[in-house]
Every structure is written in structure tokens, then in C-alpha cells.
GROMACS .gro file of C-alpha atoms in nm:
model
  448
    1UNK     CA    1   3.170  -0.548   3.695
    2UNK     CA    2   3.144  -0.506   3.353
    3UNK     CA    3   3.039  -0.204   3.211
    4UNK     CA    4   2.743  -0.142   2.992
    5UNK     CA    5   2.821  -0.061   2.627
    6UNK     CA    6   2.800   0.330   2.559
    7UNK     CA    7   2.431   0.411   2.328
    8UNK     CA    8   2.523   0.436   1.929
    9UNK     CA    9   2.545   0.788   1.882
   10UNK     CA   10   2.271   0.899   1.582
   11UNK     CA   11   2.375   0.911   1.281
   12UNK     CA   12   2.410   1.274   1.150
   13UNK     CA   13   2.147   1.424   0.976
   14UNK     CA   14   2.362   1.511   0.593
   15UNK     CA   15   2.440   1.131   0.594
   16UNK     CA   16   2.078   1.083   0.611
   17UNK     CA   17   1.952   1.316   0.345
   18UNK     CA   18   2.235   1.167   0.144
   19UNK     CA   19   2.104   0.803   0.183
   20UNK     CA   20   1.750   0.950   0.103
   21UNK     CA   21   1.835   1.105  -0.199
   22UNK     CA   22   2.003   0.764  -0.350
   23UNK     CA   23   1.714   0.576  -0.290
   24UNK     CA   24   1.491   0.892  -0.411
   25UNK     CA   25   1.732   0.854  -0.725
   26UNK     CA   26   1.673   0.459  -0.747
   27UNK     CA   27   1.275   0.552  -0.794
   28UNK     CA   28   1.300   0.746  -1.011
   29UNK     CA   29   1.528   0.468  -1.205
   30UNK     CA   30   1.211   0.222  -1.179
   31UNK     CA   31   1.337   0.097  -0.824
   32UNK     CA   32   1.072   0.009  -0.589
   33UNK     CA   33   1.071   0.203  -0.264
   34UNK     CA   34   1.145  -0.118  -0.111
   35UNK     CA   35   1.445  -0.279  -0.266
   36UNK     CA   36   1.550   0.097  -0.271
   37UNK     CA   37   1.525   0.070   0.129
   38UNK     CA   38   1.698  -0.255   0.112
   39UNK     CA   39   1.991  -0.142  -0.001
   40UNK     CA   40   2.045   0.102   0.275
   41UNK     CA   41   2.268   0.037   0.558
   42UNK     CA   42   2.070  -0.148   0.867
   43UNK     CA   43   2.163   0.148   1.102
   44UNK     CA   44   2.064   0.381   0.873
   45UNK     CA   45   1.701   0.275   0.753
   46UNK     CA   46   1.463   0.373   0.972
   47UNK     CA   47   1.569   0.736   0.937
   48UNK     CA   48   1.596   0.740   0.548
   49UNK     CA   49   1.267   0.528   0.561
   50UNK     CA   50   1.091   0.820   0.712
   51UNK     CA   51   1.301   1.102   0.525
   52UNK     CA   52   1.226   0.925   0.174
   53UNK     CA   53   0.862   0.854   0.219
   54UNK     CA   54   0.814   1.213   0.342
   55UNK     CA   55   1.006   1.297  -0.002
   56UNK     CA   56   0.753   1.116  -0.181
   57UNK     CA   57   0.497   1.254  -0.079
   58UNK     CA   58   0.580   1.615  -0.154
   59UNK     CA   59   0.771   1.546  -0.465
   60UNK     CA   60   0.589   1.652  -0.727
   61UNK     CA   61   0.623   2.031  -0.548
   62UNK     CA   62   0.965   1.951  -0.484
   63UNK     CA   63   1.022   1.869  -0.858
   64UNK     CA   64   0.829   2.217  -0.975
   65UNK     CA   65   1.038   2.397  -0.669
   66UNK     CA   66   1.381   2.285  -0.837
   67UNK     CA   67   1.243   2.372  -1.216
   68UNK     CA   68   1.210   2.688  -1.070
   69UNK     CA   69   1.526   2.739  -0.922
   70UNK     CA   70   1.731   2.552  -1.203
   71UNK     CA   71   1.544   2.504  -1.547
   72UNK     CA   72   1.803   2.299  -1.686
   73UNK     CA   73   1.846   1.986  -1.568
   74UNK     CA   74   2.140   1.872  -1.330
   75UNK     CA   75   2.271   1.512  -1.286
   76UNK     CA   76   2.055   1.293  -1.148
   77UNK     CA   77   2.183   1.246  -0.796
   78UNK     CA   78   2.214   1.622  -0.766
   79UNK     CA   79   1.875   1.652  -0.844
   80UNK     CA   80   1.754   1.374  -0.629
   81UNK     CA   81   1.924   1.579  -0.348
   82UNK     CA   82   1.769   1.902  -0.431
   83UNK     CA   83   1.447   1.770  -0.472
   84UNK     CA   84   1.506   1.569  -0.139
   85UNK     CA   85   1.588   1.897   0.025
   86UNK     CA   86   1.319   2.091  -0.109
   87UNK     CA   87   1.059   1.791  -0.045
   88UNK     CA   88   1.130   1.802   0.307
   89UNK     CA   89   1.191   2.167   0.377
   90UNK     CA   90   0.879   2.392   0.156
   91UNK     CA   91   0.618   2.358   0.422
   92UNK     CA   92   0.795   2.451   0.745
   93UNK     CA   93   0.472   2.336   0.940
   94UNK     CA   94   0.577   1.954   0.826
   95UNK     CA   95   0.902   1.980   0.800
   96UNK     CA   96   1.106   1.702   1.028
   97UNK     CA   97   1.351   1.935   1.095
   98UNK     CA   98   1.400   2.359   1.041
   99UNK     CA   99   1.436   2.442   0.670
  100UNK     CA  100   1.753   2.632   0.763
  101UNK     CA  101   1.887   2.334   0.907
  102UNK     CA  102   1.766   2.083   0.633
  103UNK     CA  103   1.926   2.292   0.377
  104UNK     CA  104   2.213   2.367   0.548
  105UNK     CA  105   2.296   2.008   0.613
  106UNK     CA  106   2.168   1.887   0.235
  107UNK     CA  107   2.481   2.145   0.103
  108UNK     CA  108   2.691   1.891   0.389
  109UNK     CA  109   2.612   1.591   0.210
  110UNK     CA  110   2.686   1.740  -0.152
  111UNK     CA  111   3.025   1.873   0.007
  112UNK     CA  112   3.090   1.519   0.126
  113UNK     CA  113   2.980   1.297  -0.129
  114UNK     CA  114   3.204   1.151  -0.440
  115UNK     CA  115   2.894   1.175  -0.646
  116UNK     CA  116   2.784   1.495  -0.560
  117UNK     CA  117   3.096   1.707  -0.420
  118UNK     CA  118   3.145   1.884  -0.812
  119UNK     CA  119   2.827   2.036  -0.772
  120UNK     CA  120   2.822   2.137  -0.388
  121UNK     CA  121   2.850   2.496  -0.527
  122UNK     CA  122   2.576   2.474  -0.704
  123UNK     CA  123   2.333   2.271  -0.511
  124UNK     CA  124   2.430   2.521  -0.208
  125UNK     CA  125   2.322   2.848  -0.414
  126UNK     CA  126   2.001   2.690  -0.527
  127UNK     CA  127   1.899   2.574  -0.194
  128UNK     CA  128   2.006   2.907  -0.074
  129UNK     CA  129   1.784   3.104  -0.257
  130UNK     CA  130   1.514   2.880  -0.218
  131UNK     CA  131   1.541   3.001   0.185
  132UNK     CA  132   1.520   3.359   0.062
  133UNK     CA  133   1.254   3.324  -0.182
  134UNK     CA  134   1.033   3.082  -0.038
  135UNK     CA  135   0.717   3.230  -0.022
  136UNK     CA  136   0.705   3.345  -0.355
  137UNK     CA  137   0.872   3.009  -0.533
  138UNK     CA  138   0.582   2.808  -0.349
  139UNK     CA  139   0.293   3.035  -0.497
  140UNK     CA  140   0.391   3.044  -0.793
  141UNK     CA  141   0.424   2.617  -0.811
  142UNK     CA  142   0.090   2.635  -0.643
  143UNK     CA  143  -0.056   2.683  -1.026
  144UNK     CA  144   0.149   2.357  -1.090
  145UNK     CA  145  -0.164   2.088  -1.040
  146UNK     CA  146   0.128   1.847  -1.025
  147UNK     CA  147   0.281   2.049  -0.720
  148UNK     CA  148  -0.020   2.084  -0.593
  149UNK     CA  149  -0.128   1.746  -0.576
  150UNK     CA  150   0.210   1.580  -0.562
  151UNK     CA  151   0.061   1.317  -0.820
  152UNK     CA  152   0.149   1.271  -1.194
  153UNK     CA  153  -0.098   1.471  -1.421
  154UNK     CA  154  -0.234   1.124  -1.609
  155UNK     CA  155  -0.326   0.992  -1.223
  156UNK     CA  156  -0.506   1.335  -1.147
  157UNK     CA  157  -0.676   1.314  -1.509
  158UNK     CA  158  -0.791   0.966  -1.421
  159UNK     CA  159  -0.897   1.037  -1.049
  160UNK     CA  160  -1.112   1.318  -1.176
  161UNK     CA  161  -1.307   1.118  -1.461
  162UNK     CA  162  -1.363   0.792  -1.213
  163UNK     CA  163  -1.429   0.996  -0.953
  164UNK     CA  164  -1.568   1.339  -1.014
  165UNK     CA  165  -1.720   1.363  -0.695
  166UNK     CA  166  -1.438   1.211  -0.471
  167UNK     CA  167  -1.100   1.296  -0.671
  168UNK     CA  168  -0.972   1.531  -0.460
  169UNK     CA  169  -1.081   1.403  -0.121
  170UNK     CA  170  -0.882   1.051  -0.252
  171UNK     CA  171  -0.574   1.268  -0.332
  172UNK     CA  172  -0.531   1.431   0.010
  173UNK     CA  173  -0.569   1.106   0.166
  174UNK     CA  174  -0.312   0.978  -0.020
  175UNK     CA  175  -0.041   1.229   0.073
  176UNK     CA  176  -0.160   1.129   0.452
  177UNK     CA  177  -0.005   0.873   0.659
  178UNK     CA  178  -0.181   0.540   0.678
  179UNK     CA  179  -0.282   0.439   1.063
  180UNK     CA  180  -0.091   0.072   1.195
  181UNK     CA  181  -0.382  -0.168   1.121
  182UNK     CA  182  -0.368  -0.526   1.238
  183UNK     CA  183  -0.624  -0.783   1.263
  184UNK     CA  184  -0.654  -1.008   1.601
  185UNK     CA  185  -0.728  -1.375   1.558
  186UNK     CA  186  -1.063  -1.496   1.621
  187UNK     CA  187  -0.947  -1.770   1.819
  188UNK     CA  188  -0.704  -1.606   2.038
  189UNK     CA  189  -0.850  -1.290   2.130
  190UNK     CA  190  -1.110  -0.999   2.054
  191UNK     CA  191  -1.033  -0.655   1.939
  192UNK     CA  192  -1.154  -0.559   2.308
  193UNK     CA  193  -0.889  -0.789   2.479
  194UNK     CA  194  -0.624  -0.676   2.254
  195UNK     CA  195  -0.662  -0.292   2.287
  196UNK     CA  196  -0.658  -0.385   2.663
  197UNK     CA  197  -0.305  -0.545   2.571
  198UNK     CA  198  -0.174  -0.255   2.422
  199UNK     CA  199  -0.294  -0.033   2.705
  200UNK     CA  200  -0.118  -0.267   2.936
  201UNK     CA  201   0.225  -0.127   2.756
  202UNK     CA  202   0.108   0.253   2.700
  203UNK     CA  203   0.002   0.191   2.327
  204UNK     CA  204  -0.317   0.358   2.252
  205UNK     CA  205  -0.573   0.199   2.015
  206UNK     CA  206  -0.955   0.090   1.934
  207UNK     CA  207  -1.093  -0.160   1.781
  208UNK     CA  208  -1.187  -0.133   1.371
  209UNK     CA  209  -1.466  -0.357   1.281
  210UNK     CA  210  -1.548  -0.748   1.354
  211UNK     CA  211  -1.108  -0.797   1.364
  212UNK     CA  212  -0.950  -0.521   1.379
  213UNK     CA  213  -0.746  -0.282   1.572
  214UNK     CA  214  -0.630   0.055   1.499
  215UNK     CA  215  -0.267   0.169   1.629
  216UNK     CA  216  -0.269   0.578   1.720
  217UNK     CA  217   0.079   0.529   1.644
  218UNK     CA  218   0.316   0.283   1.466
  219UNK     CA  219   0.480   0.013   1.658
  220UNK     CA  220   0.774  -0.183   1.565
  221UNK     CA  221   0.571  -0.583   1.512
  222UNK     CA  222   0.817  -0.716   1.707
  223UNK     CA  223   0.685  -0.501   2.012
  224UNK     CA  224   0.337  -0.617   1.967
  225UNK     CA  225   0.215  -0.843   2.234
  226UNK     CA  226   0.142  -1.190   2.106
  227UNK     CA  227   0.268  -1.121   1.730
  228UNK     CA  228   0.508  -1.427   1.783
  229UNK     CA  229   0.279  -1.661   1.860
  230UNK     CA  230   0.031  -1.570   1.623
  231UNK     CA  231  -0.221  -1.346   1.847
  232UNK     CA  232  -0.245  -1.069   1.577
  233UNK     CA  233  -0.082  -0.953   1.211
  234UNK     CA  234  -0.018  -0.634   1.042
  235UNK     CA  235  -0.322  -0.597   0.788
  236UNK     CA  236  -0.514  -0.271   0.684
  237UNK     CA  237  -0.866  -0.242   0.754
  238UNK     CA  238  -0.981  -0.287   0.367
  239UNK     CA  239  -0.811  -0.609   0.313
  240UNK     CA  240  -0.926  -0.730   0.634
  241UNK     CA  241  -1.309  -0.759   0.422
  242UNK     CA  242  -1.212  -1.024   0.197
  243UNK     CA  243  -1.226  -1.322   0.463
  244UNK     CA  244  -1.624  -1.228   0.584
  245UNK     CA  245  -1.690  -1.155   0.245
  246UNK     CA  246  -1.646  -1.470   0.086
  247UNK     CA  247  -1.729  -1.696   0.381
  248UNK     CA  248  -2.071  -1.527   0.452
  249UNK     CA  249  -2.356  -1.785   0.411
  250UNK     CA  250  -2.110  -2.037   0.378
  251UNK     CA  251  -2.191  -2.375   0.567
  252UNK     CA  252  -1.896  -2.413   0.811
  253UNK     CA  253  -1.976  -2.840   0.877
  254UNK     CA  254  -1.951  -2.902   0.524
  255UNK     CA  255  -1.580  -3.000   0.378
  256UNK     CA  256  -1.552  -2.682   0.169
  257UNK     CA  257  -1.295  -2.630  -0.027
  258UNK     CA  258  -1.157  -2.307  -0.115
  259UNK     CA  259  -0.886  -2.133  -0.350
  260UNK     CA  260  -0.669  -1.798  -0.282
  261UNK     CA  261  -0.556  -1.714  -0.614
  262UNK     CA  262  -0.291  -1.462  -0.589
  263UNK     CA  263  -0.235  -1.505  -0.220
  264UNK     CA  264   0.149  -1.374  -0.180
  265UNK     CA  265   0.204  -1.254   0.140
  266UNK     CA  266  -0.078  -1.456   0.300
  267UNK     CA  267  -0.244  -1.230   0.461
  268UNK     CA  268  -0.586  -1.349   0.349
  269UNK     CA  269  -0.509  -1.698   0.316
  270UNK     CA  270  -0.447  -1.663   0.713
  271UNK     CA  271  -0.790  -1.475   0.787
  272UNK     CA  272  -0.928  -1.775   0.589
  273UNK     CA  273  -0.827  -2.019   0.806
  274UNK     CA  274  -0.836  -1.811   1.095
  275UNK     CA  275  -1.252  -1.799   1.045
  276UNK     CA  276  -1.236  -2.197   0.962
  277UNK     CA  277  -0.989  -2.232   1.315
  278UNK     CA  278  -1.215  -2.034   1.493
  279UNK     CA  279  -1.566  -2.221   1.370
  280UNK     CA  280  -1.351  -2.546   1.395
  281UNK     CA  281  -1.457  -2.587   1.015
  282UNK     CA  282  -1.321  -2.893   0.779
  283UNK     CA  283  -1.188  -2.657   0.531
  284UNK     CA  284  -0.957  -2.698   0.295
  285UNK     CA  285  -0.744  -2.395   0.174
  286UNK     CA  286  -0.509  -2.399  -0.170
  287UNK     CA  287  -0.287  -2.083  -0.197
  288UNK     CA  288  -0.130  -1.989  -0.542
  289UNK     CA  289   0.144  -1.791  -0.590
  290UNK     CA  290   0.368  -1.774  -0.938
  291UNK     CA  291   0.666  -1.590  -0.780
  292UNK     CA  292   0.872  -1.861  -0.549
  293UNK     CA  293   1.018  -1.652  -0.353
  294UNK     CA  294   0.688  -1.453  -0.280
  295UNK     CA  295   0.534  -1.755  -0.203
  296UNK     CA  296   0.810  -1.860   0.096
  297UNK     CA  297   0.641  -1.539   0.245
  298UNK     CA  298   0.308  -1.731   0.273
  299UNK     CA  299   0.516  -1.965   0.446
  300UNK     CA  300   0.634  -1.783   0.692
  301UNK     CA  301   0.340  -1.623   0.772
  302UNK     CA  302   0.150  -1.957   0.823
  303UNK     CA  303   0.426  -2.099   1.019
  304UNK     CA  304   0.422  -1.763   1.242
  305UNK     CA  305   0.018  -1.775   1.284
  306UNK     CA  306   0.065  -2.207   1.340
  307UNK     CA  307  -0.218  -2.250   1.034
  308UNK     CA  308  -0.189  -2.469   0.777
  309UNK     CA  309  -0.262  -2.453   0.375
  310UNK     CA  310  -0.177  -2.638   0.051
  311UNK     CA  311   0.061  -2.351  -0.070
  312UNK     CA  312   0.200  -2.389  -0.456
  313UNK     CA  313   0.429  -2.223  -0.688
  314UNK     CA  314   0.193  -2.171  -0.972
  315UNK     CA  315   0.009  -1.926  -1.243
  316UNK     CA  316  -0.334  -1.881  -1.133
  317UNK     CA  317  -0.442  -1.832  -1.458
  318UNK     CA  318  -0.313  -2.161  -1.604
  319UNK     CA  319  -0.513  -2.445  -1.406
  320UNK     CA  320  -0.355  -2.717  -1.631
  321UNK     CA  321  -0.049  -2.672  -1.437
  322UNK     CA  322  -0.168  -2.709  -1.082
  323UNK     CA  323  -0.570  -2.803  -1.075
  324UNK     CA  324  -0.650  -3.172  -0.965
  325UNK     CA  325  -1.006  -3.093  -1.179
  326UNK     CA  326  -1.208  -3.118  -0.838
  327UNK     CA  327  -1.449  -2.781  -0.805
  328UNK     CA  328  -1.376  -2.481  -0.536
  329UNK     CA  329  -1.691  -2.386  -0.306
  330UNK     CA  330  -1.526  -2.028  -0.293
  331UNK     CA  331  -1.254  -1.820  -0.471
  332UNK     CA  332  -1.063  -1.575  -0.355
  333UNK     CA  333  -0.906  -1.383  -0.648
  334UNK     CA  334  -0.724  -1.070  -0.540
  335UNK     CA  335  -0.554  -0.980  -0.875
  336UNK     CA  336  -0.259  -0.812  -0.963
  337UNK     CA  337  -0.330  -0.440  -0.980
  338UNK     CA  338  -0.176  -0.099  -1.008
  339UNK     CA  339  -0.204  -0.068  -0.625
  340UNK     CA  340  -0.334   0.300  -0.701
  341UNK     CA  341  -0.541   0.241  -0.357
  342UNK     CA  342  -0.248   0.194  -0.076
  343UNK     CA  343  -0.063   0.523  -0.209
  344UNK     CA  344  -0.068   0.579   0.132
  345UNK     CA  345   0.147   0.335   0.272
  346UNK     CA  346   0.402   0.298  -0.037
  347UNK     CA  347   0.441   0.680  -0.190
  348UNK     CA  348   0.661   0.578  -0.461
  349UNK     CA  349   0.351   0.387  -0.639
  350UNK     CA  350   0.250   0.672  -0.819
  351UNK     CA  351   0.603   0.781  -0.926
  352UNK     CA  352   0.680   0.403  -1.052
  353UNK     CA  353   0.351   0.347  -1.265
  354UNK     CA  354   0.277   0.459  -1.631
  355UNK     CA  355  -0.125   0.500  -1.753
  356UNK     CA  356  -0.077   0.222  -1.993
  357UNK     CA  357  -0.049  -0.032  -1.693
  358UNK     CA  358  -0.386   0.019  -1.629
  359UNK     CA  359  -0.453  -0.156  -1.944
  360UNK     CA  360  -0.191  -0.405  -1.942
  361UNK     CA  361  -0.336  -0.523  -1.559
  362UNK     CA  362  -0.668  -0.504  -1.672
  363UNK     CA  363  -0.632  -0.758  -1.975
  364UNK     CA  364  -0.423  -1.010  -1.713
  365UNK     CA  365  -0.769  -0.972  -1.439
  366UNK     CA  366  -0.940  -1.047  -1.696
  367UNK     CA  367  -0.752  -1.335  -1.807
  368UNK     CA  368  -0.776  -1.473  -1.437
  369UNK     CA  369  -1.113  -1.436  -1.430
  370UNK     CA  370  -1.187  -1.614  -1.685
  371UNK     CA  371  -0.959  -1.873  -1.639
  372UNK     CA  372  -1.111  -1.930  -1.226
  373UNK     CA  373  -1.466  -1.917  -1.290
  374UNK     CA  374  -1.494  -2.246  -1.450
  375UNK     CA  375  -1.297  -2.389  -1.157
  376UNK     CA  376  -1.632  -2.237  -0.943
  377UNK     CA  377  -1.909  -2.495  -0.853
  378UNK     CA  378  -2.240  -2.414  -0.914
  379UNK     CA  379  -2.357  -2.217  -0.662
  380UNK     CA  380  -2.063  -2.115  -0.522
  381UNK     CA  381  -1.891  -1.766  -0.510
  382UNK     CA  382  -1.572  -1.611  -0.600
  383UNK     CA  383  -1.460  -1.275  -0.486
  384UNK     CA  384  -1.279  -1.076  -0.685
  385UNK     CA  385  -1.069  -0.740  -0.547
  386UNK     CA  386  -0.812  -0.489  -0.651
  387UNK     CA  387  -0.602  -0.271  -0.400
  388UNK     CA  388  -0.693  -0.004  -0.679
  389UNK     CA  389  -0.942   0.286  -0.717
  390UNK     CA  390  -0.916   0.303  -1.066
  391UNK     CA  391  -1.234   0.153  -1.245
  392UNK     CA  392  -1.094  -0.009  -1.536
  393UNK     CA  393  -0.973  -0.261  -1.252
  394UNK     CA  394  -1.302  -0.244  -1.067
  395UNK     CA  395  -1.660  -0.156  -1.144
  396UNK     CA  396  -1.520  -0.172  -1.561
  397UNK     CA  397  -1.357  -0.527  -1.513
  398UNK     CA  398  -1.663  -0.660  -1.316
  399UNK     CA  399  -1.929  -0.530  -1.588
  400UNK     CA  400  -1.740  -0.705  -1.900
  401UNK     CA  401  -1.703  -1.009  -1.761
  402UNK     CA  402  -2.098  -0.990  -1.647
  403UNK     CA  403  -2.181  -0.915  -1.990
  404UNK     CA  404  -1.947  -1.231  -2.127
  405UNK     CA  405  -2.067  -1.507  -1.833
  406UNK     CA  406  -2.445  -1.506  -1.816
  407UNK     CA  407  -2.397  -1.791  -1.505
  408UNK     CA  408  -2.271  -1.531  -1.301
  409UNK     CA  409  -2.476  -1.264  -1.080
  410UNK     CA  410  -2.314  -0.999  -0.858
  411UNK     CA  411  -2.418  -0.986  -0.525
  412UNK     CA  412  -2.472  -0.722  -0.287
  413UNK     CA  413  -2.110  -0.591  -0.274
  414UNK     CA  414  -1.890  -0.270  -0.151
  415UNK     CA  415  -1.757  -0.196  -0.496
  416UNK     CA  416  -1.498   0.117  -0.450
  417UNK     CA  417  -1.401   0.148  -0.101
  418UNK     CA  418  -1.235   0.487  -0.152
  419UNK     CA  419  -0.968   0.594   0.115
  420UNK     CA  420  -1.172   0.923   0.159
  421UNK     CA  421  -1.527   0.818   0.089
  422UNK     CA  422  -1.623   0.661   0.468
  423UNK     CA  423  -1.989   0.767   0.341
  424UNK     CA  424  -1.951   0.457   0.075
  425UNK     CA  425  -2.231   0.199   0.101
  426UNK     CA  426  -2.012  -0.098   0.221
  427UNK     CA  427  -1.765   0.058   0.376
  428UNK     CA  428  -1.640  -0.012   0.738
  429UNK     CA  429  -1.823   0.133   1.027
  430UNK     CA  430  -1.679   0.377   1.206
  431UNK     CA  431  -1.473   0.493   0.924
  432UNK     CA  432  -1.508   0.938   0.985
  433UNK     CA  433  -1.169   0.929   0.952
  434UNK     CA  434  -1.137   0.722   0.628
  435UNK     CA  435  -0.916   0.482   0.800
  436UNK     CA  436  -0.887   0.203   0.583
  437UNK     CA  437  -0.693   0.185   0.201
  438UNK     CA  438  -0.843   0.187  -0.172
  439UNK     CA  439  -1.022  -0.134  -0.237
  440UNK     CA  440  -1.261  -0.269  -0.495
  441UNK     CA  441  -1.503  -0.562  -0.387
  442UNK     CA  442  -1.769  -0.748  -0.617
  443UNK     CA  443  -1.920  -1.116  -0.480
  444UNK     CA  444  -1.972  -1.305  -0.790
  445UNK     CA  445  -2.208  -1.581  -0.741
  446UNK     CA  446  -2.262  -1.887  -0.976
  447UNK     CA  447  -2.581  -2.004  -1.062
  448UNK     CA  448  -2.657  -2.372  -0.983
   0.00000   0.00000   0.00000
């Protein structure tokens, strides 16, 4: 008989922290969290996934915590460990581990590491006296607004002019962690059927809306019944709008044809044809996407869901290179954005971006816009969203390009769908616990 192979013991928790802080280190370089992630070892990634997003969320007091303890400056992988350390361990109440222990095993990975081991002196006394002085070091960051807020000062200036109602309320969601949303195929199931699914396994959820179900706690998708054969996909509650948005009123007998414009990972080119599936609709669906290697994801999540779509390597905004000159019914443009509205699922977004990208993304939606709404029938509809609360890629864009196309009238619409706002007109029922991202709807129709 042979025996079973002994369990891989965990891996211990200093080679963890020391993981975290290079990718922490790699953000702050310009690195997404993602290829930062990438780079980590397989075994490894799931624990410094955690670890780093929990980092991210509490940098900003992190960063005042280790001004306080160090004014100058170290090297940047020392300070990525400090402020790793310090990230994890200020708030004892959501800490992962004891702040005695988290420190003690942060001043392990400096001892052990090449690029840290000069300074294990050093990053030991600071962390040291951070145990001793706690109390005091966090009041006195607490007049930090950075600290406070754990956001740059430009994104707190911006929140509080767009939304001087709703600023803060937006900030504390963001520092939350988002729910596991997916959204169940029309013609395979009902939220109802698959919460009964999940219960089947011990997974608690409800259903979220005409689609979706909400997770009470993350599952790996492999574990979730039917994801191989299409039953159900990983999609937050806000995105999952844009399909019913843009088909409502539409005549499901007629041959429609319709365009996602930025459609990368195909997420809403599959709720698309999951409606036209599901009404057994003659639809056909074109999905753009400039990036090649972005667009193999649409791809594979087609091939995974068994729908089908005209899927091309192209520049929305440039219709000379891939329009055959026949007219969309409907448009899906979901532009390229500063993502300032899923902070809650990728907490290095607001670390990564500068204020002036809000201007540089603005002038390329605008340049899409313009360059799809001629591509519009008469009478049709295009449906233009942001994963961004800020309004210069929202309510701003929408009004400037109603002020420069006097064929085009905005129809009733959500507008900001604010992570923290479930009061919004438009936004999803049952929503007391804001459980949906930062979106920005507006249903442009043409006139005939």
C-alpha cells in the first residue's frame, strides 16, 4: 500500500512578510498589484495576496507611522518592509496576526534577506519602538488626513469636491473588502437555484438583483459548482447593469446588431449574449479589444461560457481599421478609466494613479465617443460607463458631449453608482450594505 504524501508544511510567516514587502516595493515602482503578484512564487501567493492587499489598504498610516519613527528616508525595500509591518500590525483589532508576532517575525525577514540583512538593526529598533509607543505614534498620525484615510491627498481633495455629501462614506468603503459577486446565466439557472447549489456544499449566499449572487465569503472559482461549464462567472454587482441596460426595449426577433467597444475580459460581451441565448435572439455581437493579449481573455471566457462573438484586435476609436460601414442597433462603450470605483477589490489603484490621468482618460472617452456615435443608427442607443466615481469621467464627460451632439438625448439613467450611496436613484435593490463597486451609467439615445 502506498502511502499518502505528508501535507506541505506552511510556509513561515517572515518569508511571507518578505514576499509582501517586494511586491509592496514593486507598487510603489509603478507595478500593478497584479504582475507584482505574478511574480511571486505559486506556493507562496495566496498568503502574500492577502498580506499585501491588507498593506494597501492601511498604507497611507503605515507610511505616516514610519515618518514618525524614521524621518529620513531608508532604502526602498527596507521601507517597503517597515511600512509592510506597520500596515499590518497598528490596529491590533485587524491585524492577521499579534503585533508582537508580526514585528517580531518582520525583524526575521530583514535578518534573512540579502537585500535587507544591513539594516536588520535598524528596521528591528524602529519596529521595536513602534510596540512601545503605539498608542501615542497612532494619535498623533490620526491628524495625517492621508493616514487617516489611507488615500493620496489629491484623491481625498477630489472625492470631497465631486462628492461633498458622500466623500467620506466612498472612502471607508473603499478600505473594505469587496463581497465574491458572480452572475448566473439566464439560461442555465436562477439566482434561487444557484444559492441552493452553494448551500448544497456549505457556501452561504443570496441572490443580488435579476443575475446575481452574493458569496458571504470568497471561494476559490474553481470550487464553484457549474463554473466549468459555464453555469455562472465572477462579476460584481455594478457591472452586472450594463447587459439590461442597453438591451431594455430592445426587440429580441429582430437581427440586431450590437458592438462592445472596450470589451477585454468579456465579461459583458458574455451577459450580452447570455440575454440573446436566453431570449433565443438573432443577435449579432462584435467585441473590440486593442491589446492582443487582453483580447485572448475574451476568448477564453467565451469558450468557457460555450457563446460565441466576432472578437477583434482593434482601436475602438479608429473605425477605419475594423468597421464594415454597416450601423450598430446598440453600443456598449465601457471606456478606459482611472478605475477610482473598484478600489475595493485592487488597493494598489490609488497608490499607482497620478490626478493628471483624470485628464489624460477623459480626453481618450471623449475621443471614443465621438468616434462610436456615428457608428449608432438612428434610434438606437449606446451606453456609455466608467468603473470610476470621479465626474470628469462621468456626469462631466456625458454633459460635453450633450452639448457637442444635439442628435443625442440621455435617457433615464443611474449616473454615479457610488460604492456607499445604496440610497442612489438607480442603484441595485437591496443594496443596505453598498454591495456593489463605483460605476457611472448614462443611456444615450439617438434620435431617428
Amino acid at each position: 500500500m502506498t502511502a499518502s504524501p505528508s501535507p506541505t508544511p506552511a510556509p513561515a510567516l517572515w518569508v511571507l512578510l518578505d514576499a509582501t514587502a517586494a511586491a509592496l516595493q514593486a507598487v510603489r515602482a509603478g507595478q500593478s498589484g497584479t504582475a507584482a503578484l505574478d511574480t511571486v512564487d505559486a506556493s507562496l501567493r495566496p498568503g502574500v495576496r492577502a498580506l499585501l492587499f491588507q498593506a494597501l489598504r492601511h498604507l497611507g498610516r503605515a507610511q505616516a507611522l514610519r515618518r514618525a519613527l524614521a524621518p529620513r528616508q531608508p532604502p526602498a525595500r527596507v521601507d517597503a518592509l517597515l511600512c509592510t509591518a506597520l500596515a499590518l500590525a497598528w490596529n491590533p483589532e485587524q491585524a492577521p496576526y499579534a503585533p508582537f508576532t508580526l514585528v517580531s517575525q518582520a525583524v526575521e525577514a530583514a535578518k534573512r534577506s540579502p537585500a535587507t540583512r544591513a539594516q536588520a538593526g535598524f528596521v528591528n529598533a524602529c519596529l521595536r519602538r513602534f510596540l512601545r509607543e503605539r498608542d501615542a505614534l497612532v494619535a498623533a498620525t490620526d491628524r495625517d488626513e492621508v493616514a487617516l484615510w489611507n488615500h493620496p491627498a489629491w484623491w481625498i481633495a477630489r472625492l470631497r469636491r465631486d462628492h461633498p455629501w458622500q466623500w467620506q462614506q466612498i472612502l471607508q468603503a473603499n478600505n473594505a473588502q469587496a463581497p465574491m459577486a458572480l452572475r448566473v446565466s439566464k439560461s442555465k439557472s436562477t439566482p434561487a437555484q444557484y444559492c441552493q447549489a452553494l448551500a448544497a456544499i456549505n457556501m452561504e449566499a443570496y441572490p443580488d438583483g435579476d443575475s446575481g449572487v452574493v458569496l458571504r465569503r470568497p471561494l476559490p472559482v474553481a470550487q464553484l459548482p457549474g463554473f466549468a461549464d459555464g453555469v455562472v462567472s465572477v462579476q460584481d454587482a455594478a457591472a452586472q447593469m450594463a447587459a439590461p441596460l442597453l438591451l431594455q426595449g430592445l426587440d429580441a426577433r429582430q437581427p440586431l446588431r450590437l458592438l462592445d467597444a472596450c470589451a477585454a475580459p468579456g465579461g459583458k460581451t458574455a451577459h450580452l449574449l447570455e440575454w440573446a441565448q436566453a431570449l433565443g435572439a438573432p443577435w449579432q455581437v462584435t467585441a473590440l479589444e486593442m491589446d492582443a493579449s487582453r483580447a485572448a481573455r475574451i476568448h477564453d471566457t467565451l469558450r468557457r461560457l460555450r457563446l460565441q462573438a466576432d472578437v477583434r484586435v482593434a482601436d475602438a476609436g479608429v473605425p477605419a481599421d475594423w468597421w464594415d460601414g454597416q450601423l450598430f442597433d446598440a453600443i456598449l462603450l465601457d471606456a478606459p478609466c482611472t478605475a477610482s470605483g473598484i478600489v475595493r477589490r485592487h488597493p494598489d489603484v490609488r497608490w499607482l494613479r497620478r490626478e493628471s490621468d483624470i485628464a489624460q482618460l477623459a480626453v481618450l472617452q471623449a475621443r471614443l465617443l465621438g468616434a462610436l456615435w456615428p457608428l449608432l443608427k438612428p434610434g438606437g442607443r449606446l451606453l456609455y460607463c466608467t468603473c470610476s466615481v470621479f465626474r470628469a469621467e462621468g456626469q462631466e464627460q456625458v454633459q460635453a458631449f450633450l452639448a457637442h451632439n444635439t442628435d443625442a438625448r440621455l435617457a433615464p439613467s443611474p449616473g454615479h453608482l457610488l460604492p456607499a450611496n445604496p440610497d442612489k436613484a438607480g442603484a441595485l435593490g437591496d443594496n443596505a450594505a453598498g454591495e456593489h463597486d463605483g460605476f457611472f451609467y448614462a443611456l444615450l439615445h439617438k434620435a431617428a
